[in-house]
N, CA, C and O atoms as a GROMACS GRO file, in nm:
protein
  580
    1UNK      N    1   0.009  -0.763  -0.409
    1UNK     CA    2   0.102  -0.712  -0.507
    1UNK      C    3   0.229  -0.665  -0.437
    1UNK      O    4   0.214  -0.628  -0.321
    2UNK      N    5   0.355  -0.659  -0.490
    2UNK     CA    6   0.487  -0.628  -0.471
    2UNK      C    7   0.511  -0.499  -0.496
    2UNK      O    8   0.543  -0.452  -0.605
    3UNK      N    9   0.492  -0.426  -0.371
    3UNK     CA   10   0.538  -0.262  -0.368
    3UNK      C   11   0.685  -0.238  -0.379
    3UNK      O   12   0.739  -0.147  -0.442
    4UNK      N   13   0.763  -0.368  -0.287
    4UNK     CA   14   0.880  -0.298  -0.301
    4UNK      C   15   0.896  -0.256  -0.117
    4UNK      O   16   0.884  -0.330  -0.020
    5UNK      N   17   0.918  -0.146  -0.124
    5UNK     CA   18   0.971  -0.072   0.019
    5UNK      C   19   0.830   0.050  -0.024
    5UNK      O   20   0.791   0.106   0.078
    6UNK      N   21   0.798   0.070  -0.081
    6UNK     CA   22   0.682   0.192  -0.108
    6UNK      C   23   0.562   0.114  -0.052
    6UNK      O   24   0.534  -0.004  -0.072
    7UNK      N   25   0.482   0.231   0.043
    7UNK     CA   26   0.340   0.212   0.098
    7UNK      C   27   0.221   0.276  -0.016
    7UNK      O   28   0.223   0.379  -0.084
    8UNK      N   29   0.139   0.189  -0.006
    8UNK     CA   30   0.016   0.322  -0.089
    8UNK      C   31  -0.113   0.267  -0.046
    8UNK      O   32  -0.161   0.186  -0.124
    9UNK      N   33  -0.175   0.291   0.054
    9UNK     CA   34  -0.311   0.219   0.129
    9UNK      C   35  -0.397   0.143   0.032
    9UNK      O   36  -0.448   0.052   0.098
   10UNK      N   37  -0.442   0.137  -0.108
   10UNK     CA   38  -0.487   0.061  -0.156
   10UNK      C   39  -0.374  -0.035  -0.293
   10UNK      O   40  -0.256  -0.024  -0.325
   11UNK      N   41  -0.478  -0.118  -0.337
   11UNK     CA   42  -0.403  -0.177  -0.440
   11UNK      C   43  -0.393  -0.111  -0.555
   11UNK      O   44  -0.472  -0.018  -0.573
   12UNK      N   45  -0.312  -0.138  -0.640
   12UNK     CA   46  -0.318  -0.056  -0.778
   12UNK      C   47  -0.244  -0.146  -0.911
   12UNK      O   48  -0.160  -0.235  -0.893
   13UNK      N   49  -0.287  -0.109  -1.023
   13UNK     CA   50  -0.185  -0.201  -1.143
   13UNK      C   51  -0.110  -0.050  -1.212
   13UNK      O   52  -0.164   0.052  -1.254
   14UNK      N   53   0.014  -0.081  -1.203
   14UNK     CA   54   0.127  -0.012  -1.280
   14UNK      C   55   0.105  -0.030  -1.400
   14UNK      O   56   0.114   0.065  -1.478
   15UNK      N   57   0.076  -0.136  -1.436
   15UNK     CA   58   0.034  -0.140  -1.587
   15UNK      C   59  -0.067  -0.002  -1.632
   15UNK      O   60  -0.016   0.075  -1.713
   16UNK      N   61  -0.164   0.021  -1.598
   16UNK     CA   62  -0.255   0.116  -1.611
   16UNK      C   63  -0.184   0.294  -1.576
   16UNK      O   64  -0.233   0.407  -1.578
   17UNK      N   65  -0.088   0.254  -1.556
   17UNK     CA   66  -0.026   0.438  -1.472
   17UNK      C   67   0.114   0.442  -1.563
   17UNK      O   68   0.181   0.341  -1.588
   18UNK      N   69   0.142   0.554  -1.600
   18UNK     CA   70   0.301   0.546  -1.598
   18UNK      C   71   0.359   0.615  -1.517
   18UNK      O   72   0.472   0.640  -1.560
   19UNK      N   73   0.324   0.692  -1.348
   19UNK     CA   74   0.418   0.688  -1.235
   19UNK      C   75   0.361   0.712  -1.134
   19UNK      O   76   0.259   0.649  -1.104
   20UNK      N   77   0.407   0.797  -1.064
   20UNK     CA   78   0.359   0.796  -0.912
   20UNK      C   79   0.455   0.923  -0.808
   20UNK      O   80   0.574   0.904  -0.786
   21UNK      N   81   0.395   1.024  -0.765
   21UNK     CA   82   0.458   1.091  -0.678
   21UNK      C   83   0.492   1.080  -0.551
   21UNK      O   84   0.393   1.084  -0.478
   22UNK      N   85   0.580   1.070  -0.501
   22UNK     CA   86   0.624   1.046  -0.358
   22UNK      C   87   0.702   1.110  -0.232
   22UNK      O   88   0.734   1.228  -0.250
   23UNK      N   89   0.728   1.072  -0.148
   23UNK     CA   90   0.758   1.116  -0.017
   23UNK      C   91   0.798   1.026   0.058
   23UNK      O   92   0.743   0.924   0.101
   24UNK      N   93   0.945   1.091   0.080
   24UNK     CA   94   1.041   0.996   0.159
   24UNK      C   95   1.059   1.078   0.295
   24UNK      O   96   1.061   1.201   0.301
   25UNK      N   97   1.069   1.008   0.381
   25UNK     CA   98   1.023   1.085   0.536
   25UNK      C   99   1.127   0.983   0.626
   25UNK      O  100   1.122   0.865   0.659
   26UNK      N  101   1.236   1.110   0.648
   26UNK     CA  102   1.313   0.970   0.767
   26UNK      C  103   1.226   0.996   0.892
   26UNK      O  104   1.182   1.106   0.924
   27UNK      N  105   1.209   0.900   0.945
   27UNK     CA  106   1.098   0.868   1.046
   27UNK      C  107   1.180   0.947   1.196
   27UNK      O  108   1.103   0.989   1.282
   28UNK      N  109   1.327   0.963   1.220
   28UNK     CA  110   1.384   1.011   1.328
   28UNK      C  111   1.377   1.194   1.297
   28UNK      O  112   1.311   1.278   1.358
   29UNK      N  113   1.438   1.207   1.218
   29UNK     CA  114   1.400   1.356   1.191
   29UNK      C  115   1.267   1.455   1.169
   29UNK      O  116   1.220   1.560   1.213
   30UNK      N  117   1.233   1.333   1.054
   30UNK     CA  118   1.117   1.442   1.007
   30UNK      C  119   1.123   1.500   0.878
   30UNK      O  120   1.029   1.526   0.803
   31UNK      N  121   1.243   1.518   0.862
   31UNK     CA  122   1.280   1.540   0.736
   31UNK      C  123   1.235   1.472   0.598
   31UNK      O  124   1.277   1.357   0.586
   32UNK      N  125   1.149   1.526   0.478
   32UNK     CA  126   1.115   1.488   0.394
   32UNK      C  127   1.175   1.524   0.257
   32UNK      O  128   1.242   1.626   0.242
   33UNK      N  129   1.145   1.420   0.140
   33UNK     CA  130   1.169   1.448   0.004
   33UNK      C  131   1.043   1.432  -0.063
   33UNK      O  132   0.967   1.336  -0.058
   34UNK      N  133   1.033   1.548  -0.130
   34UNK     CA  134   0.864   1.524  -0.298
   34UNK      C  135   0.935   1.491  -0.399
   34UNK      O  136   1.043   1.549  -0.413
   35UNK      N  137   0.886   1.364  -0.518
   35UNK     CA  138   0.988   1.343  -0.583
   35UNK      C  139   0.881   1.278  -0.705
   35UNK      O  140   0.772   1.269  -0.649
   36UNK      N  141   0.872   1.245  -0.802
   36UNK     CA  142   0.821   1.148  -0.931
   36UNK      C  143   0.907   1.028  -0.958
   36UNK      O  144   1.026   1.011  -0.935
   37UNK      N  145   0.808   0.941  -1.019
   37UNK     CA  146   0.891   0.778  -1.041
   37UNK      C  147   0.841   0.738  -1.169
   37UNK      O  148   0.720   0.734  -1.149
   38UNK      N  149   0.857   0.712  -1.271
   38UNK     CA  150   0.802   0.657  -1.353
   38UNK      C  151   0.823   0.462  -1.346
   38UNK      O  152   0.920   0.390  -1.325
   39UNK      N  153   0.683   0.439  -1.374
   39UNK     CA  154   0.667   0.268  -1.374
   39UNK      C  155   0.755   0.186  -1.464
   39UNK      O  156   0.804   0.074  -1.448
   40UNK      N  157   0.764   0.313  -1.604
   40UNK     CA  158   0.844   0.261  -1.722
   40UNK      C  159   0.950   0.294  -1.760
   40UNK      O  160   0.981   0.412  -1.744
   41UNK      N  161   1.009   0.237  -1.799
   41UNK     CA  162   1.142   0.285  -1.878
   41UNK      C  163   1.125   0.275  -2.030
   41UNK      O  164   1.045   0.188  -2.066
   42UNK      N  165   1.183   0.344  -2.125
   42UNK     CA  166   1.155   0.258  -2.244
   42UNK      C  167   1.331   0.334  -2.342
   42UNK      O  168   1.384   0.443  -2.322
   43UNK      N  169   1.358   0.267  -2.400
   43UNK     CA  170   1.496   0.272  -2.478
   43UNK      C  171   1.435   0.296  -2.656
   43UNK      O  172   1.324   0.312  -2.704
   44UNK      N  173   1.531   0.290  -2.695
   44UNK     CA  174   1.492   0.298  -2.873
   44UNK      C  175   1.616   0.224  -2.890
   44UNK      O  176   1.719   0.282  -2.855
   45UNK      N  177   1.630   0.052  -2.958
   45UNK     CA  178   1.725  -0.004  -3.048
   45UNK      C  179   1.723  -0.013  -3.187
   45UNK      O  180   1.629  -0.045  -3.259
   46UNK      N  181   1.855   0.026  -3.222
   46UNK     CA  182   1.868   0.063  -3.418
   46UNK      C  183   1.802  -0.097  -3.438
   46UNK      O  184   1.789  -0.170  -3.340
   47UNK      N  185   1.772  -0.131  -3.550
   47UNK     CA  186   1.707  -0.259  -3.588
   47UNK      C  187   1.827  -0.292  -3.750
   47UNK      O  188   1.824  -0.207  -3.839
   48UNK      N  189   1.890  -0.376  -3.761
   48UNK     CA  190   1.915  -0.380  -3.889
   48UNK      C  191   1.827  -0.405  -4.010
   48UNK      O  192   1.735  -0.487  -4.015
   49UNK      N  193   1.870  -0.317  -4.113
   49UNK     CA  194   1.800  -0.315  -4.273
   49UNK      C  195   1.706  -0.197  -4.218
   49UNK      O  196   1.688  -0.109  -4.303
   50UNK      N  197   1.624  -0.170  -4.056
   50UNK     CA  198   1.519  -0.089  -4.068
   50UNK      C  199   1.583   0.081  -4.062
   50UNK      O  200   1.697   0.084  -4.016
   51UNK      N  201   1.535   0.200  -4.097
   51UNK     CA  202   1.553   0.343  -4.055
   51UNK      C  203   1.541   0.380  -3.899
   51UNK      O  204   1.618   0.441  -3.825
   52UNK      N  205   1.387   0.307  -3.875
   52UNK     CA  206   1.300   0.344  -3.746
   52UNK      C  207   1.403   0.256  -3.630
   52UNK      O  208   1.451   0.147  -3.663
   53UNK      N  209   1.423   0.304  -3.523
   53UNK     CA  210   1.480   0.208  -3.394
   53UNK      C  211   1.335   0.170  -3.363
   53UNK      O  212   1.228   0.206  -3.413
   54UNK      N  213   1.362   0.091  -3.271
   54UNK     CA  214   1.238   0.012  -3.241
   54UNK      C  215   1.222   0.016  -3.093
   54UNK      O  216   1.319  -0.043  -3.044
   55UNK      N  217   1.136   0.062  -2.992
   55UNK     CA  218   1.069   0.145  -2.906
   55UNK      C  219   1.114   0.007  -2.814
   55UNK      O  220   1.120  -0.096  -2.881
   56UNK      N  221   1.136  -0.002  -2.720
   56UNK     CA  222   1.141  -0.131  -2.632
   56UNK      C  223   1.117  -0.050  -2.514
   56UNK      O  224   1.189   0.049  -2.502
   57UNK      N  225   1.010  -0.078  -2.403
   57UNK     CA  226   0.957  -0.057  -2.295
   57UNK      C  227   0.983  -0.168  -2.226
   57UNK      O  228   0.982  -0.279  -2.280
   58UNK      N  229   1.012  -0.145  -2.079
   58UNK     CA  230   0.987  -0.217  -2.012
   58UNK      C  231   1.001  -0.210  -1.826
   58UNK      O  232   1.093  -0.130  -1.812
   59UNK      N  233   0.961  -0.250  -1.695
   59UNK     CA  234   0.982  -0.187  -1.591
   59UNK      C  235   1.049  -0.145  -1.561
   59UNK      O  236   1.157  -0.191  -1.600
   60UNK      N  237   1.057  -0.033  -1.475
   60UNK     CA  238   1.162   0.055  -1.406
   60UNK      C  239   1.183   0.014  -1.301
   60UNK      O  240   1.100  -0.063  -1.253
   61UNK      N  241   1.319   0.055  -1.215
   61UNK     CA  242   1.364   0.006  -1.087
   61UNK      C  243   1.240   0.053  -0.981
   61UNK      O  244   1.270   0.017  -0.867
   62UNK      N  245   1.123   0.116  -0.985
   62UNK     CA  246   1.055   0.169  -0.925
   62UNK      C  247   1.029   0.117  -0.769
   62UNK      O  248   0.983   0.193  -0.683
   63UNK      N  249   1.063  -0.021  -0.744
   63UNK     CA  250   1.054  -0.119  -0.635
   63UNK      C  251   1.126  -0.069  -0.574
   63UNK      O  252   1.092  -0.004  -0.475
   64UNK      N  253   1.244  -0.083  -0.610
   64UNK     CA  254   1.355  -0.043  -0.511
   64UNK      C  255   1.394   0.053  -0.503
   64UNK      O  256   1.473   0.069  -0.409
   65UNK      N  257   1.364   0.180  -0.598
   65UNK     CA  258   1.380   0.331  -0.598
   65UNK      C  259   1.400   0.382  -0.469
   65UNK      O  260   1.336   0.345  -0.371
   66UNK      N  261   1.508   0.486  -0.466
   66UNK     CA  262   1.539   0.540  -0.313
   66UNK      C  263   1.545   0.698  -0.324
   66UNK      O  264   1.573   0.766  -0.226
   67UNK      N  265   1.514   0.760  -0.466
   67UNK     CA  266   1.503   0.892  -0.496
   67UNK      C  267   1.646   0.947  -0.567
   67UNK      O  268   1.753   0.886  -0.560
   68UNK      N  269   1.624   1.078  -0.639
   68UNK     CA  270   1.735   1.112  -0.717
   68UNK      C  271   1.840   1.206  -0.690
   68UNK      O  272   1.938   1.245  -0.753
   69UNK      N  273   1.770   1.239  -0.529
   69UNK     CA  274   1.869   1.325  -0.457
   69UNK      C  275   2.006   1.247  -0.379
   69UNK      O  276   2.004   1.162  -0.290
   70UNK      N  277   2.108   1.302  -0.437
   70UNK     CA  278   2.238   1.268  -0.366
   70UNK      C  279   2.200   1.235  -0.206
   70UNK      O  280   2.206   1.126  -0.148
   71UNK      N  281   2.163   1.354  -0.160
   71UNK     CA  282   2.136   1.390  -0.015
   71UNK      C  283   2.080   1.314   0.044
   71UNK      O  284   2.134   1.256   0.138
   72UNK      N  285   1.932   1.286   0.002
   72UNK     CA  286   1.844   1.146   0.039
   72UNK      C  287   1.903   1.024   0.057
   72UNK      O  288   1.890   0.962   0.163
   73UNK      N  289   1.981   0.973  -0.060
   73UNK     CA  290   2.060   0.817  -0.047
   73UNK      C  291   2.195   0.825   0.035
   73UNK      O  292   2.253   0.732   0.091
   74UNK      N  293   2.226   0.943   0.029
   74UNK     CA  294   2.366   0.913   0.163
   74UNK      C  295   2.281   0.903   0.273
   74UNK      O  296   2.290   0.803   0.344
   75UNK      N  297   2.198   0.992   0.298
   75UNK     CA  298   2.117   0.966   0.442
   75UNK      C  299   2.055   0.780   0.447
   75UNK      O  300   2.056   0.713   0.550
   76UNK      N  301   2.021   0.746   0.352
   76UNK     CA  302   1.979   0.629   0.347
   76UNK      C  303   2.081   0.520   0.385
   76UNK      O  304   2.084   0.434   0.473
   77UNK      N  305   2.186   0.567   0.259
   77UNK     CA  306   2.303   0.451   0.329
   77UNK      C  307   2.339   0.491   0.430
   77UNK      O  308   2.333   0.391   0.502
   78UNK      N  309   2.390   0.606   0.517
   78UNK     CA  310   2.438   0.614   0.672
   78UNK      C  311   2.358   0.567   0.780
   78UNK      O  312   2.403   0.531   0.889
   79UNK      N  313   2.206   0.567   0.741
   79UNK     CA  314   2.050   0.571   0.831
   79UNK      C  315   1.999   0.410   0.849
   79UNK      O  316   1.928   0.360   0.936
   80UNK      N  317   2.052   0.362   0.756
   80UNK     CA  318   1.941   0.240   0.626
   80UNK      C  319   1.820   0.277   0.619
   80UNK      O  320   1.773   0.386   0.653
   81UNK      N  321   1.749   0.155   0.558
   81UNK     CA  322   1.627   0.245   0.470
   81UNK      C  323   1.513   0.209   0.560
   81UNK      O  324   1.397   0.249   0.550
   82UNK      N  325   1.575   0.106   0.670
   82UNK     CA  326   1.440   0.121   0.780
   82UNK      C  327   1.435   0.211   0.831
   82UNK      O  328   1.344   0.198   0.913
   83UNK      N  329   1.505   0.365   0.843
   83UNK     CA  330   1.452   0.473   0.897
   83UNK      C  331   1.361   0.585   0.863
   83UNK      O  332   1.310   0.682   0.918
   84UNK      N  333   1.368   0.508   0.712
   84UNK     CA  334   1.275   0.603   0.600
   84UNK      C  335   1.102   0.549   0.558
   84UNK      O  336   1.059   0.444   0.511
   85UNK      N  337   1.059   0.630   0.584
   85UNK     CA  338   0.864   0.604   0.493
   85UNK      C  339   0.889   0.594   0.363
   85UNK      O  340   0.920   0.704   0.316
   86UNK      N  341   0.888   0.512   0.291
   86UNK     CA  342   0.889   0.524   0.117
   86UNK      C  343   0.688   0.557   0.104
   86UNK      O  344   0.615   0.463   0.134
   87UNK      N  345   0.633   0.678   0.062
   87UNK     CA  346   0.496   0.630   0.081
   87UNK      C  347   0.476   0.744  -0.058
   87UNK      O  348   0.509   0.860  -0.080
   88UNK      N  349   0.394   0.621  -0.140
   88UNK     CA  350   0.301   0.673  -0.239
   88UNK      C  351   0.150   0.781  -0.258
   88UNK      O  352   0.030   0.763  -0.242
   89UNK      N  353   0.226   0.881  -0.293
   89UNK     CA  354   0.147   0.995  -0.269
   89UNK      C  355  -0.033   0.964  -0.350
   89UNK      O  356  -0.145   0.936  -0.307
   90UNK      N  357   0.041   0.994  -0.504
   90UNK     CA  358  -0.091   0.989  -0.614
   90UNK      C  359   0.005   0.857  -0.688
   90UNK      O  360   0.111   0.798  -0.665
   91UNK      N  361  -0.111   0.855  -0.797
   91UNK     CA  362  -0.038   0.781  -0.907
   91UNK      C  363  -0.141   0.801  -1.001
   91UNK      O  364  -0.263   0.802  -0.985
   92UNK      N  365  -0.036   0.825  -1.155
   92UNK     CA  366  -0.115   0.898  -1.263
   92UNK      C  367  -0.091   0.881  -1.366
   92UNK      O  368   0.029   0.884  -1.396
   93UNK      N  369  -0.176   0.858  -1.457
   93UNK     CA  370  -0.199   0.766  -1.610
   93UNK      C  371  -0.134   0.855  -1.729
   93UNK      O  372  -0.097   0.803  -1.834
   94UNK      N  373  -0.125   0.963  -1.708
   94UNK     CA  374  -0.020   1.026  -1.822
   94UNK      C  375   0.098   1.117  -1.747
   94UNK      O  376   0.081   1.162  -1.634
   95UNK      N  377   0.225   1.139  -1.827
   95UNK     CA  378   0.331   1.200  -1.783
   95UNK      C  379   0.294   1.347  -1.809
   95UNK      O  380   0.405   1.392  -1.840
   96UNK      N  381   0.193   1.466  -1.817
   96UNK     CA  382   0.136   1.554  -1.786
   96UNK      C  383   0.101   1.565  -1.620
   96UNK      O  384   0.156   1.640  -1.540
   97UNK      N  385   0.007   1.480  -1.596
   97UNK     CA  386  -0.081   1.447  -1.472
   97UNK      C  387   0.055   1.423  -1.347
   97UNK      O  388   0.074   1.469  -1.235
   98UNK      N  389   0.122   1.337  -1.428
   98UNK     CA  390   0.256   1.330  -1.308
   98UNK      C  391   0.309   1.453  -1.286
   98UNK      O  392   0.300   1.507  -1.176
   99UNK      N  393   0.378   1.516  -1.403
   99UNK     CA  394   0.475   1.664  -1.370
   99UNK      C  395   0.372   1.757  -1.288
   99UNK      O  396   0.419   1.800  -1.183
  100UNK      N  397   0.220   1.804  -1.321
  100UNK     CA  398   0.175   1.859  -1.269
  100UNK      C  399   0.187   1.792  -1.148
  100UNK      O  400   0.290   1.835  -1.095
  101UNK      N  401   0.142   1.724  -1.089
  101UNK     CA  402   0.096   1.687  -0.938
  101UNK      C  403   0.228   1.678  -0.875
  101UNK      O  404   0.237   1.682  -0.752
  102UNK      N  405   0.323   1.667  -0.943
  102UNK     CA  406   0.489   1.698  -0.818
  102UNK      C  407   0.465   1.868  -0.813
  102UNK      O  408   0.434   1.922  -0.707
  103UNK      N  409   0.478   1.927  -0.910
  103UNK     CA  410   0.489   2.071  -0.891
  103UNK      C  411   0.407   2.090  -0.797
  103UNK      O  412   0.454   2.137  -0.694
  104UNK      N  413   0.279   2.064  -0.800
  104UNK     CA  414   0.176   2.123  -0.728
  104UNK      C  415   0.240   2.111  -0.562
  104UNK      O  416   0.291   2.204  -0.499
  105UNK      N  417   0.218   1.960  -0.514
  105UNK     CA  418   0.275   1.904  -0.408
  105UNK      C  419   0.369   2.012  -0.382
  105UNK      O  420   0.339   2.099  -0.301
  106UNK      N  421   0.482   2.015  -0.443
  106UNK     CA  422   0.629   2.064  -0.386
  106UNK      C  423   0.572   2.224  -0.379
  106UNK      O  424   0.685   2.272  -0.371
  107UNK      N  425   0.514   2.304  -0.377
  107UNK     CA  426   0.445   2.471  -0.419
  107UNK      C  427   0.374   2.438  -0.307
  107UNK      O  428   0.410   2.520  -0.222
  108UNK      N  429   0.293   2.362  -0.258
  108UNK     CA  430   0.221   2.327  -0.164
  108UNK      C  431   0.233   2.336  -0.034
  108UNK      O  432   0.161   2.392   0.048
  109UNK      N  433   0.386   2.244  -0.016
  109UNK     CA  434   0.442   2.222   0.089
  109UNK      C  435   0.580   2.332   0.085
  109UNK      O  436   0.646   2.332   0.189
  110UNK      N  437   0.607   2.386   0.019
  110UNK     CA  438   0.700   2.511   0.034
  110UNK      C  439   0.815   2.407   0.067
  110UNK      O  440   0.886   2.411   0.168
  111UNK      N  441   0.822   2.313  -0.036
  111UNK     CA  442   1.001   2.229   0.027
  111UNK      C  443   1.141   2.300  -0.028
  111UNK      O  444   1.257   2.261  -0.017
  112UNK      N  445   1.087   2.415  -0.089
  112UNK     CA  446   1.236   2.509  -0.037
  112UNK      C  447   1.281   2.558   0.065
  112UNK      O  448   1.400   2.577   0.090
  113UNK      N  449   1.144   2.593   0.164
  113UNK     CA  450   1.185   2.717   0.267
  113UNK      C  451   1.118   2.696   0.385
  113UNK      O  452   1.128   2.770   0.482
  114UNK      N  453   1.022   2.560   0.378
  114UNK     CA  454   0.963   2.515   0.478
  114UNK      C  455   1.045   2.476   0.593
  114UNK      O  456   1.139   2.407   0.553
  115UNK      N  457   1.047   2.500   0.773
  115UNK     CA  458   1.128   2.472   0.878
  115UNK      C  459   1.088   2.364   0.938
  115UNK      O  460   0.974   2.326   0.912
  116UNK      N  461   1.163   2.294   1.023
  116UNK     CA  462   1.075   2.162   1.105
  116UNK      C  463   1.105   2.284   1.226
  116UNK      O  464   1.172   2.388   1.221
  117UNK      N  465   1.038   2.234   1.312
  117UNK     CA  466   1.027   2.309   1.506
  117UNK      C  467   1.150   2.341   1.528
  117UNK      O  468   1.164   2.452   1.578
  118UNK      N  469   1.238   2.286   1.508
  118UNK     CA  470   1.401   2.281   1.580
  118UNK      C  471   1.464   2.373   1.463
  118UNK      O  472   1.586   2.354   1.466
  119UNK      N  473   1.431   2.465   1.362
  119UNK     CA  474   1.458   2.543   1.291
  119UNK      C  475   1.545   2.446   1.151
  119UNK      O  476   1.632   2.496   1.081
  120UNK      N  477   1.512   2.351   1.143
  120UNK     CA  478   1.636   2.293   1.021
  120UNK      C  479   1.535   2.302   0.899
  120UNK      O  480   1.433   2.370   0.886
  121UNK      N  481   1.585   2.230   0.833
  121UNK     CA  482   1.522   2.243   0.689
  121UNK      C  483   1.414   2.132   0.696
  121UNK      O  484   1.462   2.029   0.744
  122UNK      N  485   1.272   2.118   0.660
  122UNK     CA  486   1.199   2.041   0.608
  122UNK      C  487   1.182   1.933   0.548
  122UNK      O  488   1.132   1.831   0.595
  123UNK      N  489   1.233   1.955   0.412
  123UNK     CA  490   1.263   1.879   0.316
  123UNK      C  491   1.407   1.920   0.206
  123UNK      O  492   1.445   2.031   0.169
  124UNK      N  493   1.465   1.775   0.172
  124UNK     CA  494   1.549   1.775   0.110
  124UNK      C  495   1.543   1.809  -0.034
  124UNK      O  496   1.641   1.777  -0.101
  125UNK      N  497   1.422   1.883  -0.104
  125UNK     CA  498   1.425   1.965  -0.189
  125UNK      C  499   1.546   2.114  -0.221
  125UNK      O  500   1.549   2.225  -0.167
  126UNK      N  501   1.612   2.069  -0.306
  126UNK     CA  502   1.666   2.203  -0.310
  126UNK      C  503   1.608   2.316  -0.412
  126UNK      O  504   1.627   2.437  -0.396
  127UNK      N  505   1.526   2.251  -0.534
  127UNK     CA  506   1.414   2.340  -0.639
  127UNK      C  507   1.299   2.254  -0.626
  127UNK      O  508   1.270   2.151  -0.564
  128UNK      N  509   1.270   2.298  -0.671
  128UNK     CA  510   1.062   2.288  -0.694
  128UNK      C  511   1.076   2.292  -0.884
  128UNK      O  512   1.134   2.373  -0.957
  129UNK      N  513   1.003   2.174  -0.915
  129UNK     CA  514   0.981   2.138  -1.035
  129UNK      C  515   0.887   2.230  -1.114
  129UNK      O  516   0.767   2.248  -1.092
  130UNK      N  517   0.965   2.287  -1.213
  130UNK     CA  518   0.920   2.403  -1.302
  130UNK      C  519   0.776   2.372  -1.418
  130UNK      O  520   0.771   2.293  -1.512
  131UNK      N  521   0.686   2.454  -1.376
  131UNK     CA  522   0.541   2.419  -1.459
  131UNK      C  523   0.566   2.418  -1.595
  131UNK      O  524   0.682   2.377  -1.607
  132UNK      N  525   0.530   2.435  -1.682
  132UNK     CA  526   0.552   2.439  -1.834
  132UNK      C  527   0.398   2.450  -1.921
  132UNK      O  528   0.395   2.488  -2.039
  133UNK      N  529   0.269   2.411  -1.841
  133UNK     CA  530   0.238   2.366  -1.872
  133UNK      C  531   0.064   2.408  -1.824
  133UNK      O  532   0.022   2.295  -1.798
  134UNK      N  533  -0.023   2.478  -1.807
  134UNK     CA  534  -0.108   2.436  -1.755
  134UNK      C  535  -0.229   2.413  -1.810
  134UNK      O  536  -0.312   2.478  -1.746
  135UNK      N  537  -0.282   2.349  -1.902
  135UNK     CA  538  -0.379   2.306  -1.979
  135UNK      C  539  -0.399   2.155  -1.929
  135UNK      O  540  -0.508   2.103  -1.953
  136UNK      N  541  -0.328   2.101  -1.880
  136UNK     CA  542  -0.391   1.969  -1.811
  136UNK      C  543  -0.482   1.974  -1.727
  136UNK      O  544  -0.545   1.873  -1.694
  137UNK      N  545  -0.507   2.108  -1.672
  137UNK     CA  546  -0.578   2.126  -1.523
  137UNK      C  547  -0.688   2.197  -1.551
  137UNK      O  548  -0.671   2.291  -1.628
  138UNK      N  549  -0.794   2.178  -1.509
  138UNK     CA  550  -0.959   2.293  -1.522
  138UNK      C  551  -0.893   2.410  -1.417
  138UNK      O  552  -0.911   2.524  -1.459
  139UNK      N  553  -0.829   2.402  -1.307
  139UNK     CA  554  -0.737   2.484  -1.235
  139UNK      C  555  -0.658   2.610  -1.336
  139UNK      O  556  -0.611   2.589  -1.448
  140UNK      N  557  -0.660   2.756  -1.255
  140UNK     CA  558  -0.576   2.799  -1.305
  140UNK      C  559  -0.431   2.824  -1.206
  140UNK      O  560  -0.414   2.892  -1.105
  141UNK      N  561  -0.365   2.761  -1.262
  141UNK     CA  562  -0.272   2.793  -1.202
  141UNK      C  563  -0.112   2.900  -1.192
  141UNK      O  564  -0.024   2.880  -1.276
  142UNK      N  565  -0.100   2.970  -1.121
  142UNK     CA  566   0.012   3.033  -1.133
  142UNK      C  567   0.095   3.042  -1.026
  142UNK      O  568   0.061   3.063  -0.910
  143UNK      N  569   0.245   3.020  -1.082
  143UNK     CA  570   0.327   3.019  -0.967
  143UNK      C  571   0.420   3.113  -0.967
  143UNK      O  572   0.407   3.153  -1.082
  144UNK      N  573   0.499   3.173  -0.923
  144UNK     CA  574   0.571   3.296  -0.954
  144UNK      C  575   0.697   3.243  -0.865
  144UNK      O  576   0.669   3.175  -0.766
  145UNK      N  577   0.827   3.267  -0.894
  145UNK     CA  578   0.938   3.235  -0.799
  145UNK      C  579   0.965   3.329  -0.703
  145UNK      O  580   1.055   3.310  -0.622
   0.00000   0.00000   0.00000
């Protein structure tokens, strides 16, 4: 199957998931990004004579995805993207299961305030994705800022 530039040690169908959490790692620094992708896109077109628009789904750039941070893709274009790990964390069948598992990840790894050895920043996180939510999880979870 066609990952794209993204690693994920086994096979998987996108069809069955709608995204996937990830981690972009320039391989010279060290420096990382936690980030979500969705598989799908989907639009709503007005239909003539109908009220309802009509739902049209279909793939997302997810292949070639390079993340939504400014910061990340200048590093990419100055770096290119052979200096970067594109690598697939989880991947998860409802958009609940996704938001949770970035939050978690990013709370995890402290990619606000986390240091590499040489004192710089960690990861190119500048917030941590806000919970809303925790009834998806047998977990209780709480996070406090």
């Amino acid at each position: 199957m066609d990952t794209g530039h993204w690693y994920f040690p086994t096979s998987f169908d996108p069809a069955s998931a709608v995204g996937f959490v990830y981690r972009i790692t320039h391989k010279v620094t060290g420096k990382s990004y936690i980030g979500k992708k969705n598989f799908w896109s989907t639009t709503r077109k007005a239909v003539k004579g109908k009220k309802r628009k009509q739902v049209i789904t279909k793939e997302s750039d997810w292949k070639t995805y390079c993340s939504s941070s400014k910061e990340v893709q200048e590093d990419i274009r100055i770096h290119s993207e052979d200096q970067f790990l594109f690598l697939i964390v989880s991947i998860h069948k409802t958009k609940q299961e996704l938001d949770f598992a970035e939050a978690r990840l990013q709370w995890q790894l402290n990619v606000v305030s986390s240091k590499l050895p040489d004192g710089t920043k960690a990861f190119y996180n500048k917030r941590t994705e806000v919970l809303r939510f925790n009834q998806y999880t047998s977990e209780k979870v709480i996070f406090t800022p």
